[in-house]
Amino acid sequence: MAIVGIDLGTTNSLVSYWSDDGPKLIPNALKSFLTPSVVGVDDQGDILIGEAAKERLITHPHLTIGDFKRTMGSEALVKLADGAHSYQFRPEELSAFVLRSLKADAEQHLGEDVTGAIISVPAYFNDIQRKATIDAGKLAGLKVDSLINEPTAAALAYGLNEVDESQFLIFDLGGGTFDVSILDKYDNVMEVRATAGDNFLGGNDFRDLLLETLGSDHKMDLEELSASDKNKLIRLAELVKKDLSAREEATYSAQISDVKLEGSFSRDRFEELTSSLRRRLRVPMERAINDATLRPENIDNVVMVGGASRMPMIRRMVGRLFQKLPLSHLNPDEIVALGAAVQTGLKTRNAALEDVVMTDVCPYTLGTSAVVDDNYDNLVIVPIIERNAVVPISESQQFFTIRDKQTQINLDIYQGENMRPEDNILLGDLKVEVPAAPAGKEGVDVRFTYDINGALEVEVKALSTEKIVRKIFKNQANLSDEELEKRFKALSGIKLHPREHAENAVLIAKAERIYAESLKAQRDYVRSLILDFEQAITDQSNRDLDKVREQFSQSLTELENSMFDMD
Amino acid sequence: MDVWERLGIEKTDDERAIKRAYAKKLKTIRPDEDPKHFQTLREARDEAIYLAKYDFDYDYDWDDEEEASDSSSHNEENLSPTVEPSLEEQGAENLTLERALDDAEPRIEDSYVLTLDEEDVKRDPIISQSTNSKLTELKEEDALSEVTSEGAPSNIRGTSNVKEVGTKLGESETPPNLPGFYETDIDDVTYEHIDDEVENLMGPWSLWDTAEWKKFVNRVRECSFDISNYAEYEILSALGDNLTEAKIESSFKRDARLNILYYLDEEYGWTQNDRRIYAVLPSDQSDVLMDYLRHGEIGVSHGSGETYYDAFGFPLLTAEHFKDYLGKNDSVYEKYYQKSYSDGRELRPSWCWPGFIFSPLWLAHRCNDGLEALAGMFYLMALIVLHYGLTTPSVIASILGILMIVSIHVLVGVYGRKLVVTTLANTLQDLQNDEKLSQDEKLKKLASIGRGGFKALFDFIVGMAGIGLIATLIYRLLI
Ligand SMILES: Nc1ncnc2c1ncn2[C@@H]1O[C@H](COP(=O)(O)OP(=O)(O)OP(=O)(O)O)[C@@H](O)[C@H]1O
């Protein structure tokens, strides 16, 4: 009976737990902490997750999918199908597979059942996306004890060791999302002062720009490429991007359909290409600082989190903005998971964390629409809970009828920062009956309660009759309980690829990818390697499988190095 | 119970003491277990801090400086940039980024403590995940040299560099030699400079220059928060005055200026959070600005459901719209549309061969909305005139007939593509306003206009023949 922390990322997911000496990451079957958030169907119709699936993006593009976190909270169905197998999944279900695999890793590592989890979500995830994440947990058979905002988690991991009081800013640029939080730490209180972000800005956008440019450099029409070739190009762009974090100039060479791509890309060009993305990073930072009623110079430290914060241009920009060197961890993509583990420790009241209290904020404004100045055209949002209010919070406001003999008051509940209702996200509506009376005589008291998990409850009370209508918001895009139950059953029927074979699966997937990427002479060689290896696996009597695997892996690495000659 | 009792302390103006008291109480009142109590406690703290800052101080001699910066930052909705008050103290004119950089330098020395020593380095990176994990301050390149090789970092080389920089930082007077780190080519940006520049750029609405705008915005956006905020404020207030004069112009014309507005929006995130705009501009001006920004931004829904127009009345069409209309992915029209749109110009003439060669038939096929009937009649008249000219014979009538025929071919050739796009947009709009039709019927209608096919041709020929017959009869009767 253990509770784990999970960072369910766009590109990578991690699982962690609180141990007697602090937060610890849990390795997966491949002994790596990062499990790529990629899901695929293998030749047997089982579900493959992580590295092996990632390798198969190129060889089996129609059976493999990544980046699905971006669609969380929508009803987008993903079809994974080829001749033999056909599945359709919602984003929650795809996430559930990743969670299931992480859960298995944790159970293996801890030697006990894992029943609960604290999952981190981008701070700027809205209500609908949060619910989808909780549903994903349920589908994976995990009780999601609570959600934690990613930058808050990072802050927990970082701030725990900061003895002094300080105010710091967490800059979290992951694969698909960008979050900023400002924290104030004093006397073992970790107080989130403000949070802002952009749900559609991350390392992958930098990659995509590079992708487009590579495509046009080599006169390729990206739209026309086959799914497999497109994934090859994406992989190439990703490699070049990462290489440019280390070097001034990345040289690449790759074979995509009949075209041989060769060339080099300079860091300067990449930085110039992405300047607009970089500037978009400023908006959330400015907003967070303003909301925290601080000035940039009051920020003692800037902590860089998320894999994409490794890019030198990002650090330089942050350094320039704050006029100080940002802090970075050796592994910026692991911090959020560590923080989630700290949160599990807090939640279970671990003795080591007895004294630590963390308070978070609601990252967006919640309100209802109302007419002001008795002018019907002048419909505006009336905020009830202002963004960056400390949660849990409960606030109320009164509204009155606008017409004579009005018998019903309709309340639309919105989330967002804009003045006009239509520009915000509509969460739902409520209706209350009131006795007929002259305009302005009857009214309602509207109370919004927002809890620490980001769930909103609205209670409307008619002033004269004291009649109460209450609603906890559950959005249409989310699954109903019955539906959830049904899908849980369906998913339980689908097998994950056996964990103990994970290593072999990755190697074979990788070999197949190299096969797809290579040319004739090399292909024969790769094929013979694969066949030999498969033979060794089926051959039960072979006691040296480990050694064979080792050799196979080495041959592949050598092959790959000769192909993707990156320097 | 007043706030001080709730916090369990004496009245004080020491913010630190208030926070300490709050922290102490918080250990007994957990937010997740007792939300009500927590909220009252928190409110008490906020009020206490407020009192400490503003009310309490009245009894004392207060520090001018503090007041200025506090009052400006206190009011969240007061979005005129917080730089203004403190700016005056510092002498706005002289404050260049260069100076800001100089000012910042000593702080770097203070806080730049290198915690990475030899031992830390030799450890496997996994160890740094224990509670004692240190977030190490690294010089950017070193951190990178460690992460790029996916496996175990070879960070010995990296560290020695860090150490070097560290010692350099500690000793040297001049700013650290971190290549590119604080390097800017924007040292000349001053507040005054911004005022001038914005005024220049804003000029008459007709003279907006995309390249100049981008250059300016890129430059200020690379500067410190203060400068960038100040520029935003200036731009917004100037926009407010400027916009109301220039309302929507003609339809089917998209203005390059709109691109500039979109660009500004992307930089400053106005549409995500328009309270910033409403705070700076009066609400009528804000509404106009948001109109400009929003209508181009909304996603275009597919399939004759709804069409959107940008602030200049240019319809926003997608590939799906074209597909519904033309029945296939005919990239010619779509590309033509996209190009006109991204050029920021109106739909310009663009040669259309099939339109030129088969004019009336092509019209019947592609723009089957009544226009082709007019064109057909005109064409018939031209034929009659030509016939008359040739049979009478009359040179003038012959030439006139030929001219009429050529002109219609040329016209359709020149405006064919534009015609397709306009017909599509107009039809979409008509259908959208039509409440009687179901979605399916709308799609059918759209298709019948965009690809009349054989039926259109048949109707067209029957119609022509009919009119021809009547014309011949009248002609016979008259003669
Ligand atoms: N050395 C590097 N240089 C540049 N980018 C890198 C480097 N290493 C990782 N990245 C980028 O970091 C991103 C992944 O970061 P991370 O694992 O923190 O994200 P995530 O947690 O999956 O996403 P999110 O937090 O948005 O859900 C990817 O876009 C990847 O390309």
Tab-separated table of N, CA and C in Angstrom, chain A residues 21-23 25 33 158 161 165 184 186-189 191 245-246 279-280 282-283 286-287 290 293 295-296 310 312 315-316 319-325 327-331 334-335 338 349 354-357 359 365 386-387 390-395 417-420 423 452, chain B residues 16 19-20 22-23 26-27 30-33 35 38-39 42-43 45 73 76 82 101 104 112 125-126 128-129 131 133 135-137 140 143-144 146-148 178 180-184 218 221-226 228 263 266-268 271-276 278 287 294:
chain	number	residue	atom	x	y	z
A	21	ASP	N	15.051	8.669	3.275
A	21	ASP	CA	15.941	9.805	3.065
A	21	ASP	C	15.567	10.618	1.841
A	22	GLY	N	14.338	11.049	1.851
A	22	GLY	CA	13.945	12.025	0.853
A	22	GLY	C	13.308	11.422	-0.379
A	23	PRO	N	13.008	12.276	-1.353
A	23	PRO	CA	12.340	11.809	-2.558
A	23	PRO	C	13.284	10.979	-3.421
A	25	LEU	N	13.568	8.677	-7.232
A	25	LEU	CA	12.949	8.280	-8.494
A	25	LEU	C	12.987	6.764	-8.626
A	33	PHE	N	15.083	6.438	-15.647
A	33	PHE	CA	14.030	7.125	-14.902
A	33	PHE	C	12.967	7.696	-15.828
A	158	TYR	N	12.894	21.844	-4.903
A	158	TYR	CA	13.999	22.779	-4.783
A	158	TYR	C	14.019	23.445	-3.408
A	161	ASN	N	15.323	22.201	0.345
A	161	ASN	CA	16.696	22.272	0.821
A	161	ASN	C	17.173	23.687	1.051
A	165	GLU	N	14.966	31.966	4.101
A	165	GLU	CA	13.769	32.373	3.415
A	165	GLU	C	14.174	33.016	2.097
A	184	ASP	N	7.323	31.880	-2.297
A	184	ASP	CA	7.877	32.568	-1.160
A	184	ASP	C	8.101	31.488	-0.114
A	186	TYR	N	9.364	30.698	3.747
A	186	TYR	CA	9.796	31.194	5.050
A	186	TYR	C	9.275	30.245	6.121
A	187	ASP	N	10.013	30.051	7.158
A	187	ASP	CA	9.585	29.239	8.295
A	187	ASP	C	8.896	27.938	7.886
A	188	ASN	N	9.469	27.232	6.949
A	188	ASN	CA	8.874	25.979	6.503
A	188	ASN	C	7.512	26.124	5.838
A	189	VAL	N	7.154	27.331	5.494
A	189	VAL	CA	5.946	27.505	4.708
A	189	VAL	C	6.380	27.736	3.267
A	191	GLU	N	4.922	29.041	0.029
A	191	GLU	CA	3.710	29.710	-0.406
A	191	GLU	C	3.826	30.062	-1.884
A	245	SER	N	22.186	22.241	-28.390
A	245	SER	CA	22.346	22.695	-27.012
A	245	SER	C	23.791	22.528	-26.575
A	246	ALA	N	24.504	21.676	-27.270
A	246	ALA	CA	25.875	21.388	-26.861
A	246	ALA	C	26.898	22.022	-27.778
A	279	ARG	N	10.194	34.927	-27.217
A	279	ARG	CA	9.544	36.101	-26.650
A	279	ARG	C	8.184	35.758	-26.059
A	280	ARG	N	7.569	34.721	-26.611
A	280	ARG	CA	6.294	34.310	-26.006
A	280	ARG	C	6.487	33.837	-24.575
A	282	ARG	N	7.988	35.309	-22.392
A	282	ARG	CA	7.991	36.451	-21.474
A	282	ARG	C	6.630	36.714	-20.872
A	283	VAL	N	5.602	36.503	-21.682
A	283	VAL	CA	4.269	36.920	-21.245
A	283	VAL	C	3.889	36.310	-19.892
A	286	GLU	N	5.970	37.836	-17.025
A	286	GLU	CA	5.546	39.183	-16.653
A	286	GLU	C	4.269	39.129	-15.832
A	287	ARG	N	3.368	38.267	-16.248
A	287	ARG	CA	2.094	38.229	-15.549
A	287	ARG	C	2.269	37.706	-14.125
A	290	ASN	N	3.788	40.445	-11.978
A	290	ASN	CA	2.789	41.465	-11.655
A	290	ASN	C	1.787	40.967	-10.633
A	293	THR	N	2.655	40.931	-7.147
A	293	THR	CA	3.002	42.295	-6.728
A	293	THR	C	4.469	42.370	-6.312
A	295	ARG	N	8.639	43.006	-7.883
A	295	ARG	CA	9.398	43.536	-8.994
A	295	ARG	C	10.506	42.526	-9.297
A	296	PRO	N	10.924	42.497	-10.556
A	296	PRO	CA	11.889	41.445	-10.924
A	296	PRO	C	13.080	41.381	-9.973
A	310	ARG	N	17.163	23.292	-21.084
A	310	ARG	CA	18.585	23.052	-21.331
A	310	ARG	C	19.113	23.888	-22.479
A	312	PRO	N	20.635	26.659	-24.443
A	312	PRO	CA	21.405	27.803	-23.962
A	312	PRO	C	20.681	29.127	-24.173
A	315	ARG	N	18.363	29.895	-21.290
A	315	ARG	CA	19.042	30.342	-20.074
A	315	ARG	C	19.560	31.762	-20.226
A	316	ARG	N	20.063	32.017	-21.421
A	316	ARG	CA	20.607	33.358	-21.648
A	316	ARG	C	19.496	34.392	-21.532
A	319	GLY	N	18.544	34.824	-17.973
A	319	GLY	CA	19.611	35.546	-17.296
A	319	GLY	C	19.546	37.027	-17.589
A	320	ARG	N	19.259	37.336	-18.821
A	320	ARG	CA	19.215	38.739	-19.210
A	320	ARG	C	18.028	39.440	-18.573
A	321	LEU	N	16.896	38.746	-18.546
A	321	LEU	CA	15.695	39.362	-17.996
A	321	LEU	C	15.853	39.652	-16.514
A	322	PHE	N	16.405	38.709	-15.805
A	322	PHE	CA	16.471	38.876	-14.352
A	322	PHE	C	17.817	39.386	-13.896
A	323	GLN	N	18.702	39.527	-14.838
A	323	GLN	CA	20.031	40.011	-14.514
A	323	GLN	C	20.704	39.141	-13.471
A	324	LYS	N	20.440	37.885	-13.537
A	324	LYS	CA	21.211	36.968	-12.708
A	324	LYS	C	21.222	35.583	-13.339
A	325	LEU	N	22.228	34.835	-12.964
A	325	LEU	CA	22.338	33.505	-13.548
A	325	LEU	C	21.244	32.606	-12.991
A	327	LEU	N	19.432	29.141	-11.885
A	327	LEU	CA	19.933	27.887	-11.326
A	327	LEU	C	19.415	26.727	-12.149
A	328	SER	N	20.278	25.777	-12.395
A	328	SER	CA	19.727	24.605	-13.059
A	328	SER	C	20.282	23.338	-12.448
A	329	HIS	N	19.432	22.377	-12.415
A	329	HIS	CA	19.784	21.072	-11.897
A	329	HIS	C	20.436	20.297	-13.027
A	330	LEU	N	21.212	19.317	-12.665
A	330	LEU	CA	21.821	18.500	-13.706
A	330	LEU	C	20.760	17.855	-14.580
A	331	ASN	N	19.694	17.442	-13.966
A	331	ASN	CA	18.636	16.786	-14.720
A	331	ASN	C	17.321	17.545	-14.543
A	334	GLU	N	13.833	15.920	-14.182
A	334	GLU	CA	13.465	15.005	-13.104
A	334	GLU	C	12.902	15.723	-11.882
A	335	ILE	N	13.005	17.046	-11.881
A	335	ILE	CA	12.671	17.766	-10.662
A	335	ILE	C	11.196	17.690	-10.300
A	338	LEU	N	10.409	14.557	-8.564
A	338	LEU	CA	10.896	14.570	-7.190
A	338	LEU	C	9.952	15.358	-6.289
A	349	ARG	N	1.858	12.787	5.763
A	349	ARG	CA	2.376	13.313	7.023
A	349	ARG	C	3.620	12.575	7.477
A	354	GLU	N	6.918	16.857	8.802
A	354	GLU	CA	5.890	17.267	9.748
A	354	GLU	C	5.606	18.766	9.710
A	355	ASP	N	6.674	19.530	9.627
A	355	ASP	CA	6.547	20.969	9.786
A	355	ASP	C	6.262	21.736	8.508
A	356	VAL	N	6.418	21.072	7.387
A	356	VAL	CA	6.339	21.806	6.128
A	356	VAL	C	4.879	21.962	5.679
A	357	VAL	N	4.511	23.166	5.350
A	357	VAL	CA	3.169	23.398	4.828
A	357	VAL	C	3.301	24.076	3.473
A	359	THR	N	1.160	26.025	0.392
A	359	THR	CA	-0.122	26.547	-0.077
A	359	THR	C	0.006	26.908	-1.541
A	365	THR	N	-8.930	33.115	-13.193
A	365	THR	CA	-10.081	33.764	-12.596
A	365	THR	C	-11.343	32.954	-12.872
A	386	GLU	N	-10.587	35.576	-7.844
A	386	GLU	CA	-9.586	36.178	-8.726
A	386	GLU	C	-8.434	35.218	-8.916
A	387	ARG	N	-7.789	35.323	-10.062
A	387	ARG	CA	-6.684	34.396	-10.292
A	387	ARG	C	-5.582	34.659	-9.266
A	390	VAL	N	-5.174	32.375	-3.000
A	390	VAL	CA	-4.695	31.179	-2.323
A	390	VAL	C	-5.852	30.207	-2.128
A	391	VAL	N	-5.606	28.939	-2.439
A	391	VAL	CA	-6.659	27.928	-2.254
A	391	VAL	C	-6.350	27.090	-1.016
A	392	PRO	N	-7.310	26.458	-0.398
A	392	PRO	CA	-8.741	26.487	-0.708
A	392	PRO	C	-9.358	27.852	-0.399
A	393	ILE	N	-10.365	28.181	-1.155
A	393	ILE	CA	-10.983	29.485	-0.962
A	393	ILE	C	-12.466	29.383	-1.265
A	394	SER	N	-13.219	30.224	-0.607
A	394	SER	CA	-14.655	30.252	-0.827
A	394	SER	C	-15.082	31.712	-0.804
A	395	GLU	N	-15.652	32.178	-1.888
A	395	GLU	CA	-16.025	33.594	-1.969
A	395	GLU	C	-17.449	33.704	-2.497
A	417	GLU	N	-9.500	35.142	-18.281
A	417	GLU	CA	-9.048	36.471	-17.890
A	417	GLU	C	-9.630	37.582	-18.741
A	418	ASN	N	-10.631	37.255	-19.543
A	418	ASN	CA	-11.108	38.282	-20.454
A	418	ASN	C	-12.388	38.945	-19.973
A	419	MET	N	-12.617	40.146	-20.468
A	419	MET	CA	-13.750	40.939	-20.011
A	419	MET	C	-15.077	40.376	-20.503
A	420	ARG	N	-15.094	40.023	-21.771
A	420	ARG	CA	-16.359	39.607	-22.360
A	420	ARG	C	-16.527	38.093	-22.205
A	423	ASP	N	-15.273	35.302	-24.646
A	423	ASP	CA	-13.846	35.073	-24.840
A	423	ASP	C	-13.241	34.177	-23.763
A	452	ILE	N	-8.223	22.399	-2.929
A	452	ILE	CA	-6.810	22.334	-3.286
A	452	ILE	C	-6.524	21.481	-4.510
B	16	ARG	N	7.770	40.731	8.647
B	16	ARG	CA	8.414	39.457	8.938
B	16	ARG	C	7.737	38.776	10.136
B	19	LYS	N	4.398	37.337	9.159
B	19	LYS	CA	4.559	36.085	8.420
B	19	LYS	C	4.926	34.944	9.371
B	20	ARG	N	5.771	35.266	10.331
B	20	ARG	CA	6.201	34.223	11.253
B	20	ARG	C	5.003	33.705	12.047
B	22	TYR	N	1.931	33.819	11.182
B	22	TYR	CA	1.067	33.075	10.261
B	22	TYR	C	1.603	31.657	10.072
B	23	ALA	N	2.899	31.564	9.869
B	23	ALA	CA	3.517	30.254	9.660
B	23	ALA	C	3.281	29.354	10.862
B	26	LEU	N	-0.193	28.172	10.949
B	26	LEU	CA	-0.467	27.291	9.826
B	26	LEU	C	-0.123	25.845	10.161
B	27	LYS	N	0.790	25.662	11.075
B	27	LYS	CA	1.163	24.298	11.440
B	27	LYS	C	0.004	23.595	12.151
B	30	ARG	N	-4.340	23.214	9.042
B	30	ARG	CA	-3.891	22.771	7.720
B	30	ARG	C	-4.904	23.146	6.647
B	31	PRO	N	-4.430	23.693	5.550
B	31	PRO	CA	-5.350	24.129	4.494
B	31	PRO	C	-6.238	23.002	3.981
B	32	ASP	N	-5.686	21.796	3.872
B	32	ASP	CA	-6.497	20.733	3.282
B	32	ASP	C	-7.510	20.161	4.261
B	33	GLU	N	-7.270	20.366	5.557
B	33	GLU	CA	-8.185	19.762	6.519
B	33	GLU	C	-9.241	20.735	7.019
B	35	PRO	N	-10.371	24.067	5.648
B	35	PRO	CA	-10.303	25.178	4.704
B	35	PRO	C	-10.883	26.483	5.252
B	38	PHE	N	-8.550	28.091	7.653
B	38	PHE	CA	-7.380	28.513	6.901
B	38	PHE	C	-7.647	29.827	6.183
B	39	GLN	N	-8.844	29.897	5.587
B	39	GLN	CA	-9.142	31.120	4.849
B	39	GLN	C	-9.190	32.342	5.766
B	42	ARG	N	-5.681	33.255	6.652
B	42	ARG	CA	-4.972	33.873	5.544
B	42	ARG	C	-5.425	35.302	5.332
B	43	GLU	N	-6.736	35.478	5.439
B	43	GLU	CA	-7.246	36.839	5.267
B	43	GLU	C	-6.715	37.758	6.356
B	45	ARG	N	-3.903	37.475	7.815
B	45	ARG	CA	-2.512	37.800	7.504
B	45	ARG	C	-2.431	38.875	6.428
B	73	SER	N	2.786	49.006	-6.791
B	73	SER	CA	2.657	47.581	-7.056
B	73	SER	C	1.481	46.985	-6.310
B	76	GLU	N	-3.386	45.672	-8.170
B	76	GLU	CA	-3.155	44.749	-9.263
B	76	GLU	C	-3.740	45.259	-10.576
B	82	THR	N	4.370	49.508	-13.583
B	82	THR	CA	4.837	49.882	-12.268
B	82	THR	C	6.135	50.667	-12.315
B	101	LEU	N	22.396	47.038	-16.143
B	101	LEU	CA	23.339	45.924	-16.090
B	101	LEU	C	24.421	46.191	-15.056
B	104	ALA	N	23.227	45.669	-11.648
B	104	ALA	CA	22.967	44.294	-11.257
B	104	ALA	C	24.238	43.547	-10.907
B	112	TYR	N	26.346	34.511	-6.338
B	112	TYR	CA	26.966	33.491	-7.168
B	112	TYR	C	27.905	32.638	-6.335
B	125	PRO	N	24.904	11.256	-11.160
B	125	PRO	CA	23.874	12.282	-11.051
B	125	PRO	C	22.676	11.849	-10.230
B	126	ILE	N	22.468	10.554	-10.117
B	126	ILE	CA	21.298	10.074	-9.383
B	126	ILE	C	21.369	10.501	-7.928
B	128	SER	N	22.317	13.147	-6.750
B	128	SER	CA	21.868	14.511	-6.528
B	128	SER	C	20.356	14.580	-6.433
B	129	GLN	N	19.702	13.443	-6.496
B	129	GLN	CA	18.260	13.486	-6.324
B	129	GLN	C	17.837	13.227	-4.888
B	131	THR	N	17.532	14.063	-0.832
B	131	THR	CA	17.053	15.292	-0.219
B	131	THR	C	18.102	16.389	-0.260
B	133	SER	N	19.993	17.008	-2.472
B	133	SER	CA	20.388	17.362	-3.829
B	133	SER	C	20.558	18.860	-3.942
B	135	LEU	N	20.826	22.152	-6.191
B	135	LEU	CA	20.657	22.703	-7.513
B	135	LEU	C	21.894	23.521	-7.741
B	136	THR	N	22.634	23.069	-8.669
B	136	THR	CA	23.929	23.673	-8.798
B	136	THR	C	23.881	24.826	-9.766
B	137	GLU	N	24.541	25.845	-9.385
B	137	GLU	CA	24.629	26.949	-10.319
B	137	GLU	C	25.739	26.631	-11.288
B	140	GLU	N	26.133	28.143	-18.107
B	140	GLU	CA	25.252	27.435	-19.025
B	140	GLU	C	25.935	26.339	-19.828
B	143	ALA	N	26.651	23.076	-17.929
B	143	ALA	CA	25.471	22.263	-17.677
B	143	ALA	C	25.142	21.486	-18.925
B	144	LEU	N	25.314	22.146	-20.031
B	144	LEU	CA	24.931	21.510	-21.273
B	144	LEU	C	25.871	20.397	-21.656
B	146	GLU	N	27.094	18.511	-19.908
B	146	GLU	CA	26.762	17.334	-19.118
B	146	GLU	C	25.515	16.626	-19.595
B	147	VAL	N	24.605	17.381	-20.102
B	147	VAL	CA	23.352	16.728	-20.439
B	147	VAL	C	23.322	16.150	-21.833
B	148	THR	N	24.201	16.606	-22.673
B	148	THR	CA	24.037	16.192	-24.058
B	148	THR	C	24.351	14.738	-24.278
B	178	LEU	N	30.979	36.322	-19.494
B	178	LEU	CA	30.154	35.185	-19.903
B	178	LEU	C	29.706	35.454	-21.317
B	180	GLY	N	28.057	36.188	-24.409
B	180	GLY	CA	26.680	36.253	-24.853
B	180	GLY	C	25.653	36.354	-23.756
B	181	PHE	N	26.059	36.228	-22.549
B	181	PHE	CA	25.046	36.143	-21.506
B	181	PHE	C	24.302	37.453	-21.306
B	182	TYR	N	25.051	38.456	-21.092
B	182	TYR	CA	24.383	39.748	-20.917
B	182	TYR	C	24.590	40.637	-22.122
B	183	GLU	N	25.158	40.050	-23.138
B	183	GLU	CA	25.451	40.839	-24.310
B	183	GLU	C	24.155	41.314	-24.939
B	184	THR	N	24.048	42.586	-25.158
B	184	THR	CA	22.877	43.056	-25.860
B	184	THR	C	23.313	44.139	-26.813
B	218	ASN	N	10.758	43.703	-31.304
B	218	ASN	CA	11.791	42.719	-30.987
B	218	ASN	C	12.835	43.313	-30.067
B	221	ARG	N	11.432	43.902	-26.538
B	221	ARG	CA	11.120	42.641	-25.866
B	221	ARG	C	12.368	41.914	-25.405
B	222	GLU	N	13.492	42.302	-25.916
B	222	GLU	CA	14.724	41.689	-25.439
B	222	GLU	C	15.253	42.432	-24.217
B	223	CYS	N	14.640	43.550	-23.902
B	223	CYS	CA	15.129	44.349	-22.780
B	223	CYS	C	14.538	43.860	-21.465
B	224	SER	N	14.857	44.580	-20.417
B	224	SER	CA	14.366	44.204	-19.095
B	224	SER	C	12.850	44.335	-19.031
B	225	PHE	N	12.262	43.783	-17.991
B	225	PHE	CA	10.812	43.841	-17.824
B	225	PHE	C	10.296	45.271	-17.841
B	226	ASP	N	11.011	46.136	-17.154
B	226	ASP	CA	10.542	47.509	-17.036
B	226	ASP	C	10.366	48.161	-18.394
B	228	SER	N	10.190	46.778	-21.315
B	228	SER	CA	9.199	46.104	-22.133
B	228	SER	C	7.779	46.474	-21.696
B	263	TYR	N	0.623	40.538	-34.534
B	263	TYR	CA	1.988	40.343	-34.079
B	263	TYR	C	2.155	40.889	-32.652
B	266	GLU	N	0.570	38.618	-30.210
B	266	GLU	CA	1.343	37.423	-29.909
B	266	GLU	C	2.461	37.747	-28.921
B	267	GLU	N	3.043	38.906	-29.109
B	267	GLU	CA	4.130	39.292	-28.216
B	267	GLU	C	3.644	39.541	-26.795
B	268	TYR	N	2.525	40.225	-26.696
B	268	TYR	CA	2.106	40.663	-25.366
B	268	TYR	C	0.964	39.834	-24.784
B	271	THR	N	-4.877	38.833	-26.094
B	271	THR	CA	-6.153	38.117	-26.188
B	271	THR	C	-6.305	37.064	-25.096
B	272	GLN	N	-5.193	36.644	-24.529
B	272	GLN	CA	-5.319	35.684	-23.435
B	272	GLN	C	-5.772	36.368	-22.162
B	273	ASN	N	-5.470	37.618	-22.072
B	273	ASN	CA	-5.757	38.321	-20.842
B	273	ASN	C	-6.039	39.768	-21.177
B	274	ASP	N	-7.290	40.036	-21.518
B	274	ASP	CA	-7.526	41.378	-22.033
B	274	ASP	C	-7.802	42.407	-20.944
B	275	ARG	N	-7.719	41.964	-19.708
B	275	ARG	CA	-7.912	42.969	-18.661
B	275	ARG	C	-6.807	43.994	-18.688
B	276	ARG	N	-5.699	43.580	-19.215
B	276	ARG	CA	-4.584	44.491	-19.359
B	276	ARG	C	-4.972	45.636	-20.290
B	278	TYR	N	-8.091	46.495	-21.048
B	278	TYR	CA	-9.182	47.273	-20.453
B	278	TYR	C	-8.679	48.185	-19.335
B	287	ASP	N	-12.850	47.659	-26.627
B	287	ASP	CA	-13.717	46.783	-27.412
B	287	ASP	C	-13.302	46.787	-28.874
B	294	ARG	N	-9.650	39.718	-32.122
B	294	ARG	CA	-10.376	38.469	-31.957
B	294	ARG	C	-10.794	37.852	-33.260
